[in-house]
Short mmCIF file of C-alpha atoms in Angstrom, two decimals:
data_model
loop_
_atom_site.label_atom_id
_atom_site.label_comp_id
_atom_site.label_asym_id
_atom_site.label_seq_id
_atom_site.Cartn_x
_atom_site.Cartn_y
_atom_site.Cartn_z
CA UNK Z 1 80.07 88.76 19.29
CA UNK Z 2 76.67 89.27 18.35
CA UNK Z 3 76.96 87.51 15.75
CA UNK Z 4 78.15 84.59 16.57
CA UNK Z 5 75.98 84.30 18.98
CA UNK Z 6 73.09 84.79 16.23
CA UNK Z 7 74.74 82.27 14.24
CA UNK Z 8 75.05 79.80 17.18
CA UNK Z 9 71.04 80.03 17.26
CA UNK Z 10 70.91 79.35 13.70
CA UNK Z 11 72.84 76.45 13.87
CA UNK Z 12 71.11 75.75 16.72
CA UNK Z 13 68.27 75.94 14.95
CA UNK Z 14 68.91 74.10 12.10
CA UNK Z 15 70.37 70.96 14.18
CA UNK Z 16 67.49 70.66 16.31
CA UNK Z 17 65.22 70.61 13.34
CA UNK Z 18 66.29 67.76 11.73
CA UNK Z 19 65.82 65.75 14.86
CA UNK Z 20 62.26 66.41 15.69
CA UNK Z 21 62.30 65.21 12.64
CA UNK Z 22 63.52 61.77 13.28
CA UNK Z 23 61.10 62.08 16.23
CA UNK Z 24 58.02 62.21 14.49
CA UNK Z 25 59.48 59.08 11.53
CA UNK Z 26 59.70 56.74 14.57
CA UNK Z 27 56.20 57.99 16.10
CA UNK Z 28 54.61 57.49 12.48
CA UNK Z 29 56.72 54.11 11.89
CA UNK Z 30 55.27 53.09 15.16
CA UNK Z 31 51.73 53.57 14.29
CA UNK Z 32 52.52 52.27 10.89
CA UNK Z 33 53.37 48.53 12.16
CA UNK Z 34 50.50 48.35 15.17
CA UNK Z 35 48.28 48.90 11.97
CA UNK Z 36 49.80 46.44 9.77
CA UNK Z 37 49.62 44.06 13.24
CA UNK Z 38 45.93 44.90 14.10
CA UNK Z 39 45.54 44.24 10.68
CA UNK Z 40 47.31 40.87 10.74
CA UNK Z 41 45.62 39.43 13.49
CA UNK Z 42 42.29 40.25 11.94
CA UNK Z 43 42.83 38.18 9.08
CA UNK Z 44 44.31 35.63 10.69
CA UNK Z 45 40.85 35.22 13.55
CA UNK Z 46 39.01 34.39 10.04
CA UNK Z 47 35.57 33.79 12.76
CA UNK Z 48 34.62 37.28 12.62
CA UNK Z 49 32.45 39.41 10.53
CA UNK Z 50 33.31 42.83 11.70
CA UNK Z 51 36.71 42.92 12.99
CA UNK Z 52 38.55 46.62 14.91
CA UNK Z 53 41.75 45.40 11.93
CA UNK Z 54 38.48 46.08 9.97
CA UNK Z 55 37.36 49.42 11.68
CA UNK Z 56 41.11 50.73 10.80
CA UNK Z 57 41.29 49.95 7.81
CA UNK Z 58 38.51 52.02 6.86
CA UNK Z 59 40.40 54.49 8.74
CA UNK Z 60 43.02 53.87 6.52
CA UNK Z 61 42.02 54.95 3.35
CA UNK Z 62 41.56 58.33 4.84
CA UNK Z 63 44.74 58.49 5.95
CA UNK Z 64 46.41 56.95 2.28
CA UNK Z 65 48.10 59.07 -0.50
CA UNK Z 66 47.04 60.99 -3.25
CA UNK Z 67 48.47 61.14 -6.85
CA UNK Z 68 49.14 63.87 -8.91
CA UNK Z 69 45.75 64.51 -9.96
CA UNK Z 70 44.98 64.87 -5.99
CA UNK Z 71 42.73 61.69 -5.70
CA UNK Z 72 43.28 58.92 -3.18
CA UNK Z 73 45.81 55.93 -4.30
CA UNK Z 74 44.05 53.56 -1.86
CA UNK Z 75 42.23 50.34 -4.35
CA UNK Z 76 40.71 48.72 -1.12
CA UNK Z 77 42.22 46.05 1.00
CA UNK Z 78 43.89 43.07 -0.93
CA UNK Z 79 42.69 39.73 0.59
CA UNK Z 80 44.50 36.40 0.17
CA UNK Z 81 42.95 34.32 -2.64
CA UNK Z 82 42.63 31.77 0.62
CA UNK Z 83 40.56 34.20 2.14
CA UNK Z 84 38.63 35.14 -0.37
CA UNK Z 85 37.41 31.74 -0.96
CA UNK Z 86 36.89 31.02 2.32
CA UNK Z 87 33.75 30.24 4.44
CA UNK Z 88 33.55 32.23 7.38
CA UNK Z 89 31.71 30.50 9.91
CA UNK Z 90 30.22 33.44 12.38
CA UNK Z 91 30.67 32.26 15.93
CA UNK Z 92 28.12 31.69 18.81
CA UNK Z 93 26.00 30.30 16.29
CA UNK Z 94 26.49 26.77 15.39
CA UNK Z 95 23.73 23.65 16.34
CA UNK Z 96 25.92 21.09 16.25
CA UNK Z 97 25.43 18.95 19.01
CA UNK Z 98 28.82 17.76 21.64
CA UNK Z 99 27.51 14.76 21.76
CA UNK Z 100 25.11 12.78 19.22
CA UNK Z 101 23.11 10.50 21.29
CA UNK Z 102 21.55 14.03 21.91
CA UNK Z 103 19.82 13.66 18.09
CA UNK Z 104 16.03 12.70 18.50
CA UNK Z 105 15.86 9.95 15.76
CA UNK Z 106 12.18 10.05 14.42
CA UNK Z 107 11.03 6.36 13.72
CA UNK Z 108 7.97 5.23 11.79
CA UNK Z 109 5.08 4.99 13.84
CA UNK Z 110 2.04 2.34 13.39
CA UNK Z 111 -1.34 3.67 13.41
CA UNK Z 112 -2.97 2.56 16.58
CA UNK Z 113 -6.64 1.86 16.46
CA UNK Z 114 -9.70 0.08 18.24
CA UNK Z 115 -11.66 -2.26 16.80
CA UNK Z 116 -15.56 -1.86 16.99
CA UNK Z 117 -18.46 -3.99 16.37
CA UNK Z 118 -22.04 -4.18 16.31
CA UNK Z 119 -23.52 -7.81 15.68
CA UNK Z 120 -27.68 -8.51 15.35
CA UNK Z 121 -27.66 -11.99 14.83
CA UNK Z 122 -25.81 -14.89 15.33
CA UNK Z 123 -23.76 -15.83 18.14
CA UNK Z 124 -21.00 -14.05 19.70
CA UNK Z 125 -18.09 -16.70 18.43
CA UNK Z 126 -19.82 -15.79 15.44
CA UNK Z 127 -18.96 -11.71 15.76
CA UNK Z 128 -15.47 -12.28 18.08
CA UNK Z 129 -14.44 -14.69 14.23
CA UNK Z 130 -15.37 -11.39 12.22
CA UNK Z 131 -13.73 -8.77 14.76
CA UNK Z 132 -10.06 -10.93 14.72
CA UNK Z 133 -11.07 -11.33 11.00
CA UNK Z 134 -10.52 -7.34 11.18
CA UNK Z 135 -7.43 -6.86 13.09
CA UNK Z 136 -5.94 -8.90 10.39
CA UNK Z 137 -7.21 -6.79 7.81
CA UNK Z 138 -6.19 -3.67 10.20
CA UNK Z 139 -2.42 -5.11 10.86
CA UNK Z 140 -2.08 -5.81 7.05
CA UNK Z 141 -2.73 -2.31 6.52
CA UNK Z 142 -0.12 -0.88 8.51
CA UNK Z 143 -2.21 -0.54 12.06
CA UNK Z 144 -1.64 -1.54 16.14
CA UNK Z 145 -5.10 -2.62 17.37
CA UNK Z 146 -4.82 -2.65 20.76
CA UNK Z 147 -8.52 -3.03 21.71
CA UNK Z 148 -11.56 -4.84 20.16
CA UNK Z 149 -15.43 -3.57 21.34
CA UNK Z 150 -18.48 -5.77 20.50
CA UNK Z 151 -22.51 -4.69 21.30
CA UNK Z 152 -25.34 -6.64 21.03
CA UNK Z 153 -28.40 -4.59 19.52
CA UNK Z 154 -31.39 -5.01 17.07
CA UNK Z 155 -30.12 -2.24 14.54
CA UNK Z 156 -27.29 -0.24 14.82
CA UNK Z 157 -27.87 3.24 15.94
CA UNK Z 158 -28.72 5.12 13.07
CA UNK Z 159 -27.05 8.32 14.44
CA UNK Z 160 -24.11 7.15 16.50
CA UNK Z 161 -23.81 3.77 15.34
CA UNK Z 162 -22.56 2.80 18.82
CA UNK Z 163 -25.37 4.22 20.85
CA UNK Z 164 -24.68 7.69 22.37
CA UNK Z 165 -24.11 6.23 26.03
CA UNK Z 166 -21.68 3.62 24.28
CA UNK Z 167 -20.14 6.02 22.23
CA UNK Z 168 -19.39 8.02 25.49
CA UNK Z 169 -17.52 4.91 26.55
CA UNK Z 170 -16.00 4.13 23.26
CA UNK Z 171 -14.30 8.01 23.81
CA UNK Z 172 -12.88 7.29 27.49
CA UNK Z 173 -11.54 3.74 25.94
CA UNK Z 174 -9.78 5.87 22.78
CA UNK Z 175 -8.60 8.35 25.20
CA UNK Z 176 -7.21 6.25 27.96
CA UNK Z 177 -5.46 3.52 24.72
CA UNK Z 178 -3.74 6.78 23.02
CA UNK Z 179 -5.61 5.28 19.87
CA UNK Z 180 -6.03 7.88 16.87
CA UNK Z 181 -8.76 5.54 14.74
CA UNK Z 182 -11.34 3.71 15.29
CA UNK Z 183 -12.40 0.95 12.88
CA UNK Z 184 -16.44 -0.35 12.49
CA UNK Z 185 -16.77 -3.91 11.26
CA UNK Z 186 -19.46 -2.82 9.16
CA UNK Z 187 -20.23 -0.25 6.59
CA UNK Z 188 -20.96 3.29 8.01
CA UNK Z 189 -23.06 5.79 6.55
CA UNK Z 190 -21.10 9.04 5.83
CA UNK Z 191 -23.47 11.04 8.82
CA UNK Z 192 -22.71 8.23 11.45
CA UNK Z 193 -19.08 8.30 10.48
CA UNK Z 194 -18.89 12.40 11.49
CA UNK Z 195 -21.18 11.43 14.22
CA UNK Z 196 -19.36 9.10 16.10
CA UNK Z 197 -15.89 11.14 15.03
CA UNK Z 198 -17.98 14.44 17.18
CA UNK Z 199 -17.88 12.22 20.36
CA UNK Z 200 -14.37 10.09 19.97
CA UNK Z 201 -12.24 12.84 18.67
CA UNK Z 202 -10.62 10.68 16.31
CA UNK Z 203 -10.22 9.14 12.85
CA UNK Z 204 -13.31 6.84 12.18
CA UNK Z 205 -13.46 4.59 9.20
CA UNK Z 206 -15.27 1.83 8.17
CA UNK Z 207 -14.13 -2.11 7.35
CA UNK Z 208 -14.63 -1.14 3.13
CA UNK Z 209 -11.54 1.93 4.03
CA UNK Z 210 -9.04 -0.45 4.79
CA UNK Z 211 -9.63 -2.68 2.42
CA UNK Z 212 -9.33 -0.24 0.18
CA UNK Z 213 -6.40 0.88 1.48
CA UNK Z 214 -4.88 -2.31 1.03
CA UNK Z 215 -6.24 -2.74 -2.54
CA UNK Z 216 -3.79 0.23 -2.96
CA UNK Z 217 -0.87 -0.67 -0.88
CA UNK Z 218 -0.62 -4.20 -3.23
CA UNK Z 219 -1.69 -3.32 -7.09
CA UNK Z 220 0.81 -3.85 -9.02
CA UNK Z 221 -0.24 -3.91 -12.70
CA UNK Z 222 -1.14 -0.58 -14.84
CA UNK Z 223 -4.83 -2.10 -14.76
CA UNK Z 224 -4.87 -3.43 -11.12
CA UNK Z 225 -4.49 -0.30 -10.32
CA UNK Z 226 -7.00 1.89 -12.30
CA UNK Z 227 -9.29 -0.40 -10.84
CA UNK Z 228 -8.44 0.21 -6.76
CA UNK Z 229 -8.30 3.77 -7.76
CA UNK Z 230 -11.75 3.59 -9.16
CA UNK Z 231 -13.29 1.68 -6.52
CA UNK Z 232 -12.26 4.46 -4.50
CA UNK Z 233 -13.13 7.11 -6.01
CA UNK Z 234 -16.76 5.53 -5.85
CA UNK Z 235 -16.54 5.03 -1.96
CA UNK Z 236 -15.69 8.35 -1.75
CA UNK Z 237 -18.26 10.20 -3.93
CA UNK Z 238 -20.58 9.90 -1.13
CA UNK Z 239 -18.43 10.95 2.01
CA UNK Z 240 -17.54 14.27 0.65
CA UNK Z 241 -17.34 16.60 3.82
CA UNK Z 242 -16.58 20.46 3.44
CA UNK Z 243 -15.42 22.78 6.26
CA UNK Z 244 -15.58 26.45 6.24
CA UNK Z 245 -14.55 28.02 3.20
CA UNK Z 246 -14.56 25.18 1.18
CA UNK Z 247 -18.51 25.34 1.19
CA UNK Z 248 -18.10 28.78 0.18
CA UNK Z 249 -19.63 30.51 -3.48
CA UNK Z 250 -17.37 30.82 -6.45
CA UNK Z 251 -17.50 34.36 -7.10
CA UNK Z 252 -16.73 35.32 -11.00
CA UNK Z 253 -15.53 38.98 -12.39
CA UNK Z 254 -14.02 41.46 -10.33
CA UNK Z 255 -14.50 41.51 -6.48
CA UNK Z 256 -13.61 43.73 -4.33
CA UNK Z 257 -10.55 43.15 -1.09
CA UNK Z 258 -13.48 43.23 1.25
CA UNK Z 259 -16.60 42.37 -0.43
CA UNK Z 260 -17.96 40.05 -2.72
CA UNK Z 261 -18.16 42.10 -5.66
CA UNK Z 262 -19.43 41.99 -9.44
CA UNK Z 263 -19.90 38.28 -10.25
CA UNK Z 264 -20.44 36.19 -6.85
CA UNK Z 265 -24.41 37.02 -6.73
CA UNK Z 266 -26.64 33.91 -7.71
CA UNK Z 267 -26.21 30.49 -6.09
CA UNK Z 268 -22.69 29.85 -7.50
CA UNK Z 269 -20.86 26.34 -7.03
CA UNK Z 270 -19.24 25.93 -3.92
CA UNK Z 271 -16.26 23.65 -3.43
CA UNK Z 272 -17.94 20.71 -2.87
CA UNK Z 273 -19.88 20.77 -5.91
CA UNK Z 274 -16.20 21.28 -7.48
CA UNK Z 275 -14.65 17.96 -6.23
CA UNK Z 276 -17.83 15.86 -7.13
CA UNK Z 277 -17.62 16.99 -10.51
CA UNK Z 278 -13.65 16.12 -10.60
CA UNK Z 279 -14.60 12.94 -9.12
CA UNK Z 280 -16.53 12.17 -11.69
CA UNK Z 281 -14.51 13.19 -14.88
CA UNK Z 282 -11.89 10.53 -13.30
CA UNK Z 283 -14.19 7.99 -12.98
CA UNK Z 284 -15.08 8.31 -16.17
CA UNK Z 285 -12.10 8.66 -17.44
CA UNK Z 286 -10.70 5.44 -15.20
CA UNK Z 287 -13.83 3.25 -17.20
CA UNK Z 288 -12.58 4.60 -20.61
CA UNK Z 289 -8.72 3.15 -19.56
CA UNK Z 290 -10.35 -0.33 -17.94
CA UNK Z 291 -12.01 -0.59 -21.03
CA UNK Z 292 -9.46 -0.09 -23.30
CA UNK Z 293 -7.62 -2.80 -21.68
CA UNK Z 294 -9.99 -5.67 -22.22
CA UNK Z 295 -9.21 -6.28 -25.85
CA UNK Z 296 -5.77 -7.62 -24.49
CA UNK Z 297 -7.31 -9.23 -22.45
CA UNK Z 298 -9.64 -11.05 -25.05
CA UNK Z 299 -7.24 -11.69 -27.53
CA UNK Z 300 -4.62 -13.64 -24.84
CA UNK Z 301 -8.05 -16.00 -24.05
CA UNK Z 302 -8.85 -16.39 -27.55
CA UNK Z 303 -5.55 -17.07 -27.89
CA UNK Z 304 -5.77 -20.29 -25.71
CA UNK Z 305 -9.42 -21.12 -26.68
CA UNK Z 306 -8.31 -21.55 -30.35
CA UNK Z 307 -5.43 -23.44 -29.16
CA UNK Z 308 -8.04 -25.75 -27.05
CA UNK Z 309 -6.10 -24.62 -24.03
CA UNK Z 310 -8.92 -25.76 -20.97
CA UNK Z 311 -8.62 -23.38 -17.98
CA UNK Z 312 -8.44 -24.19 -14.49
CA UNK Z 313 -8.89 -21.23 -11.95
CA UNK Z 314 -7.84 -21.25 -8.42
CA UNK Z 315 -10.08 -19.06 -6.50
CA UNK Z 316 -10.76 -18.66 -2.62
CA UNK Z 317 -10.86 -16.98 0.43
CA UNK Z 318 -7.91 -14.56 0.81
CA UNK Z 319 -5.08 -16.07 2.93
CA UNK Z 320 -6.42 -19.58 1.79
CA UNK Z 321 -2.88 -19.87 0.33
CA UNK Z 322 -3.65 -19.96 -3.71
CA UNK Z 323 -0.32 -18.71 -4.64
CA UNK Z 324 1.45 -21.55 -2.07
CA UNK Z 325 -0.61 -24.05 -4.17
CA UNK Z 326 0.17 -22.68 -7.66
CA UNK Z 327 3.49 -22.08 -7.03
CA UNK Z 328 3.78 -25.86 -5.51
CA UNK Z 329 2.08 -27.36 -8.94
CA UNK Z 330 3.63 -24.65 -11.28
CA UNK Z 331 6.73 -23.05 -9.99
CA UNK Z 332 4.81 -19.76 -10.66
CA UNK Z 333 7.38 -17.63 -8.31
CA UNK Z 334 4.56 -15.40 -7.02
CA UNK Z 335 4.91 -13.57 -3.81
CA UNK Z 336 3.61 -16.11 -1.03
CA UNK Z 337 3.57 -14.45 2.09
CA UNK Z 338 1.24 -15.09 5.34
CA UNK Z 339 -0.70 -11.43 5.17
CA UNK Z 340 -4.68 -10.45 3.29
CA UNK Z 341 -4.50 -9.74 -0.08
CA UNK Z 342 -1.08 -10.43 -0.56
CA UNK Z 343 -1.40 -11.06 -4.41
CA UNK Z 344 -4.12 -9.39 -6.11
CA UNK Z 345 -3.20 -9.15 -9.99
CA UNK Z 346 -4.30 -12.68 -11.71
CA UNK Z 347 -1.57 -14.98 -13.04
CA UNK Z 348 -1.65 -17.39 -15.52
CA UNK Z 349 0.51 -20.49 -15.84
CA UNK Z 350 0.97 -23.35 -18.04
CA UNK Z 351 1.28 -27.39 -17.28
CA UNK Z 352 0.70 -30.58 -18.21
CA UNK Z 353 -1.74 -33.41 -17.49
CA UNK Z 354 0.09 -37.31 -17.13
CA UNK Z 355 -0.87 -37.90 -20.56
CA UNK Z 356 0.77 -34.60 -22.41
CA UNK Z 357 -2.49 -32.53 -22.43
CA UNK Z 358 -1.57 -28.54 -21.81
CA UNK Z 359 -3.72 -26.70 -19.09
CA UNK Z 360 -3.54 -23.38 -17.66
CA UNK Z 361 -3.17 -22.22 -14.60
CA UNK Z 362 -4.97 -18.73 -13.41
CA UNK Z 363 -4.70 -17.43 -9.37
CA UNK Z 364 -7.61 -14.33 -8.90
CA UNK Z 365 -7.72 -12.71 -6.47
CA UNK Z 366 -9.12 -13.03 -3.07
CA UNK Z 367 -12.33 -13.33 -1.32
CA UNK Z 368 -13.72 -11.76 1.93
CA UNK Z 369 -16.16 -11.90 4.19
CA UNK Z 370 -18.14 -8.22 3.67
CA UNK Z 371 -16.34 -7.78 -0.06
CA UNK Z 372 -17.11 -3.70 -0.73
CA UNK Z 373 -19.64 -3.84 -3.98
CA UNK Z 374 -17.46 -1.60 -5.27
CA UNK Z 375 -13.91 -4.01 -5.70
CA UNK Z 376 -16.25 -6.10 -7.61
CA UNK Z 377 -17.25 -4.39 -9.66
CA UNK Z 378 -14.24 -2.67 -10.57
CA UNK Z 379 -12.51 -5.94 -10.33
CA UNK Z 380 -14.88 -7.67 -12.86
CA UNK Z 381 -12.22 -8.24 -15.54
CA UNK Z 382 -10.69 -9.95 -12.86
CA UNK Z 383 -13.41 -12.38 -12.48
CA UNK Z 384 -14.03 -12.67 -15.74
CA UNK Z 385 -11.06 -15.48 -15.13
CA UNK Z 386 -13.05 -17.32 -13.65
CA UNK Z 387 -16.34 -17.31 -15.33
CA UNK Z 388 -14.17 -18.37 -18.39
CA UNK Z 389 -12.25 -20.96 -16.79
CA UNK Z 390 -13.36 -25.22 -17.51
CA UNK Z 391 -12.62 -25.96 -13.32
CA UNK Z 392 -12.97 -23.70 -10.64
CA UNK Z 393 -10.41 -25.04 -7.84
CA UNK Z 394 -12.42 -23.69 -4.56
CA UNK Z 395 -9.42 -23.35 -2.25
CA UNK Z 396 -10.42 -23.39 1.56
CA UNK Z 397 -7.90 -22.43 4.66
CA UNK Z 398 -8.64 -25.57 6.48
CA UNK Z 399 -6.90 -24.45 10.06
CA UNK Z 400 -9.23 -21.28 9.77
CA UNK Z 401 -11.83 -21.68 12.92
CA UNK Z 402 -14.79 -20.61 10.33
CA UNK Z 403 -14.07 -22.12 7.10
CA UNK Z 404 -18.01 -22.66 6.29
CA UNK Z 405 -17.98 -19.04 6.30
CA UNK Z 406 -15.56 -18.55 4.22
CA UNK Z 407 -17.19 -21.42 1.68
CA UNK Z 408 -20.76 -19.33 1.98
CA UNK Z 409 -18.50 -16.15 0.46
CA UNK Z 410 -16.86 -17.26 -2.50
CA UNK Z 411 -19.71 -19.53 -3.42
CA UNK Z 412 -21.49 -15.74 -3.51
CA UNK Z 413 -19.03 -13.41 -5.47
CA UNK Z 414 -18.67 -16.79 -7.51
CA UNK Z 415 -22.25 -16.65 -8.41
CA UNK Z 416 -21.96 -13.06 -9.15
CA UNK Z 417 -19.51 -13.76 -11.87
CA UNK Z 418 -21.29 -15.73 -13.52
CA UNK Z 419 -19.26 -18.98 -12.82
CA UNK Z 420 -22.14 -20.92 -10.91
CA UNK Z 421 -22.48 -23.63 -13.79
CA UNK Z 422 -18.88 -24.33 -14.30
CA UNK Z 423 -17.57 -27.68 -12.07
CA UNK Z 424 -15.83 -26.85 -9.02
CA UNK Z 425 -13.67 -29.05 -6.58
CA UNK Z 426 -13.02 -27.94 -3.25
CA UNK Z 427 -9.90 -28.14 -1.67
CA UNK Z 428 -8.62 -27.94 2.19
CA UNK Z 429 -5.39 -26.12 2.06
CA UNK Z 430 -3.14 -26.88 4.98
CA UNK Z 431 -3.65 -30.48 5.97
CA UNK Z 432 -0.62 -29.99 7.95
CA UNK Z 433 -2.22 -27.85 10.63
CA UNK Z 434 -5.77 -29.58 10.54
CA UNK Z 435 -6.44 -32.49 13.51
CA UNK Z 436 -7.77 -36.09 12.54
CA UNK Z 437 -11.25 -34.66 14.16
CA UNK Z 438 -11.76 -31.46 12.60
CA UNK Z 439 -10.73 -33.49 9.16
CA UNK Z 440 -14.43 -35.62 10.39
CA UNK Z 441 -15.70 -31.86 10.48
CA UNK Z 442 -14.78 -30.35 7.29
CA UNK Z 443 -15.68 -33.93 5.28
CA UNK Z 444 -18.96 -33.52 6.85
CA UNK Z 445 -19.30 -30.01 4.72
CA UNK Z 446 -17.68 -31.10 1.51
CA UNK Z 447 -18.16 -35.18 1.14
CA UNK Z 448 -15.94 -34.70 -2.65
CA UNK Z 449 -13.08 -32.31 -0.81
CA UNK Z 450 -9.19 -32.69 -0.87
CA UNK Z 451 -6.83 -32.12 1.95
CA UNK Z 452 -3.97 -30.55 0.37
CA UNK Z 453 -0.88 -29.00 2.02
CA UNK Z 454 1.15 -26.18 -0.31
CA UNK Z 455 3.90 -26.38 2.42
CA UNK Z 456 4.54 -30.01 2.88
CA UNK Z 457 3.11 -31.09 -0.97
CA UNK Z 458 0.87 -33.80 1.02
CA UNK Z 459 -2.83 -34.86 -1.63
CA UNK Z 460 -0.76 -32.65 -4.22
CA UNK Z 461 -1.08 -35.84 -6.52
CA UNK Z 462 -3.87 -36.91 -5.67
CA UNK Z 463 -5.40 -33.39 -6.35
CA UNK Z 464 -3.77 -33.12 -10.09
CA UNK Z 465 -5.12 -36.92 -10.87
CA UNK Z 466 -8.55 -35.23 -9.97
CA UNK Z 467 -8.28 -32.25 -12.28
CA UNK Z 468 -7.39 -34.90 -15.52
CA UNK Z 469 -10.04 -36.72 -14.65
CA UNK Z 470 -12.64 -33.47 -14.65
CA UNK Z 471 -10.85 -31.33 -17.40
CA UNK Z 472 -12.51 -31.08 -21.02
CA UNK Z 473 -12.20 -34.12 -22.99
CA UNK Z 474 -12.54 -34.34 -26.69
CA UNK Z 475 -14.71 -36.66 -27.76
CA UNK Z 476 -15.32 -36.50 -31.61
CA UNK Z 477 -13.27 -38.55 -34.03
CA UNK Z 478 -11.75 -37.53 -36.99
CA UNK Z 479 -9.82 -39.18 -40.01
CA UNK Z 480 -8.02 -36.03 -42.26
CA UNK Z 481 -5.14 -36.07 -44.19
CA UNK Z 482 -3.33 -32.86 -43.23
CA UNK Z 483 -0.88 -31.48 -46.20
CA UNK Z 484 3.10 -31.18 -44.62
CA UNK Z 485 2.59 -27.64 -44.52
CA UNK Z 486 -0.08 -27.48 -42.35
CA UNK Z 487 2.30 -29.30 -39.98
CA UNK Z 488 1.03 -26.96 -37.01
CA UNK Z 489 -1.70 -28.47 -36.51
CA UNK Z 490 -1.06 -31.85 -35.88
CA UNK Z 491 1.13 -30.20 -33.61
CA UNK Z 492 -2.28 -28.92 -32.09
CA UNK Z 493 -3.61 -32.40 -32.21
CA UNK Z 494 -0.79 -34.16 -30.38
CA UNK Z 495 -0.89 -31.52 -27.78
CA UNK Z 496 -4.61 -30.66 -27.41
CA UNK Z 497 -6.10 -33.66 -27.91
CA UNK Z 498 -5.29 -37.23 -28.15
CA UNK Z 499 -3.90 -38.88 -31.17
CA UNK Z 500 -4.83 -42.23 -31.94
CA UNK Z 501 -3.00 -43.02 -34.68
CA UNK Z 502 -0.85 -41.80 -37.42
CA UNK Z 503 0.60 -42.64 -41.35
CA UNK Z 504 2.99 -40.94 -43.37
CA UNK Z 505 1.12 -40.75 -46.94
CA UNK Z 506 2.25 -38.55 -50.08
CA UNK Z 507 -0.19 -36.18 -49.42
CA UNK Z 508 0.37 -35.66 -46.12
CA UNK Z 509 -0.06 -36.54 -42.26
CA UNK Z 510 -3.04 -39.36 -41.85
CA UNK Z 511 -4.08 -38.55 -38.55
CA UNK Z 512 -7.24 -40.26 -36.54
CA UNK Z 513 -7.66 -38.89 -33.67
CA UNK Z 514 -10.72 -37.47 -30.83
CA UNK Z 515 -11.04 -33.35 -31.11
CA UNK Z 516 -13.16 -31.50 -29.17
CA UNK Z 517 -15.83 -29.11 -31.62
CA UNK Z 518 -13.78 -26.14 -32.20
CA UNK Z 519 -10.82 -27.42 -33.59
CA UNK Z 520 -13.16 -29.96 -35.53
CA UNK Z 521 -14.07 -26.90 -37.60
CA UNK Z 522 -10.50 -26.03 -38.18
CA UNK Z 523 -10.00 -29.65 -39.67
CA UNK Z 524 -13.63 -30.02 -42.03
CA UNK Z 525 -11.43 -29.68 -45.57
CA UNK Z 526 -9.07 -32.27 -44.97
CA UNK Z 527 -11.15 -34.73 -43.48
CA UNK Z 528 -11.20 -37.87 -45.65
CA UNK Z 529 -14.65 -39.25 -45.14
#
């Protein structure tokens, strides 16, 4: 009985062991399922950088099995390809707007300017006309004009141009209007500009700076860009201004962190001196570039002279309609815009007289009152076209309130270009905008002038007839026998000379014609007299 009981106890013990093992396996399976579900839930979220599932994965490594060598056989989490290549966004850090109307669009804002001027002589009307022209210049440069102020003085104030009291009053106007810039209707000395800026607390520029800015915007050709840059550097050179460390000396040798150290003794060279030297170097290079372009211009001009092609230069005030007139006569297709200095580069177009003689029209850069000296010097190569012309068509805006000043300004520049002795034809353009009474006044200014309209075509035929009579005509009679292998000379006589008779003989073409002196020199060897 005792043995049976002991066996029973043993049997119960043997049976009890599998029951406990099943319970442990169930618990382990349940924990494994929970871990798998948590890992899957963490993977499916896709937006968390560090989730509870990731932390459990780290714990799984310590719970993993071992291989025969006793090392862990866990090789890390194996993610799907899509998960490994996906970009994961951190929640709560997005800056996307719910409503696109909340986005601020920055628009191009024009520079707001206030114009000022001092007139020492003349009438208030002349001063206002000058200020209106400055307003047109500012708008062409890309500014919005808010107001204009004029002051009558015997001479501009040498310190602040406007006088200290009026300068403070100007500062109040600038602040009230919210202006960014003050433009002065004359050329400022560097000290005047700095003193006025210190009072009005905004940028101050002068008329010359505005014109240079317009030229820099409108220059298209390589030569035009070089000329404008040279003029800008000549204007900038005396107006360099140093601020703070830019006025410090250069230090050479070993320089410590706190002290200048060796190599810093002596006068050295300031930053502003470096800038001046660099400007001088650049100006020298630009002058060489412009000089290198001169042979190409002279070659083209010499080709026209060799072929005895007369030249007509169209000169005049800016925005007088020179390009429009050239388009009307020759169909040149030049840019036409109601803006100052819309075209800067010289353009040459060929046309013919009524009797078939060829000549060229040259459209030149426009002029303006108080044209900067730097521009006159830089664009001297362009003004050469005016000096080498046979006739100058002086175009004046007939609808301008002060055409007399335009005439005077353009003639001054023509004189500086060395073209005073060239025949001049004054043409009042925009006749469709001129009243009959104004025509009488303009006729009093220039009795031999013409009235034309590039827009409607009025007076264009009369202009061409007058030009035909002003162009140089060949007056030297020649009698030549030109060989047949020099037919180019016969063609030139028909194009640029007056052919009186033509006969075809055995030795060549027998021609009697009226030619000029240059062409006569080429025909001397074929003369029959």
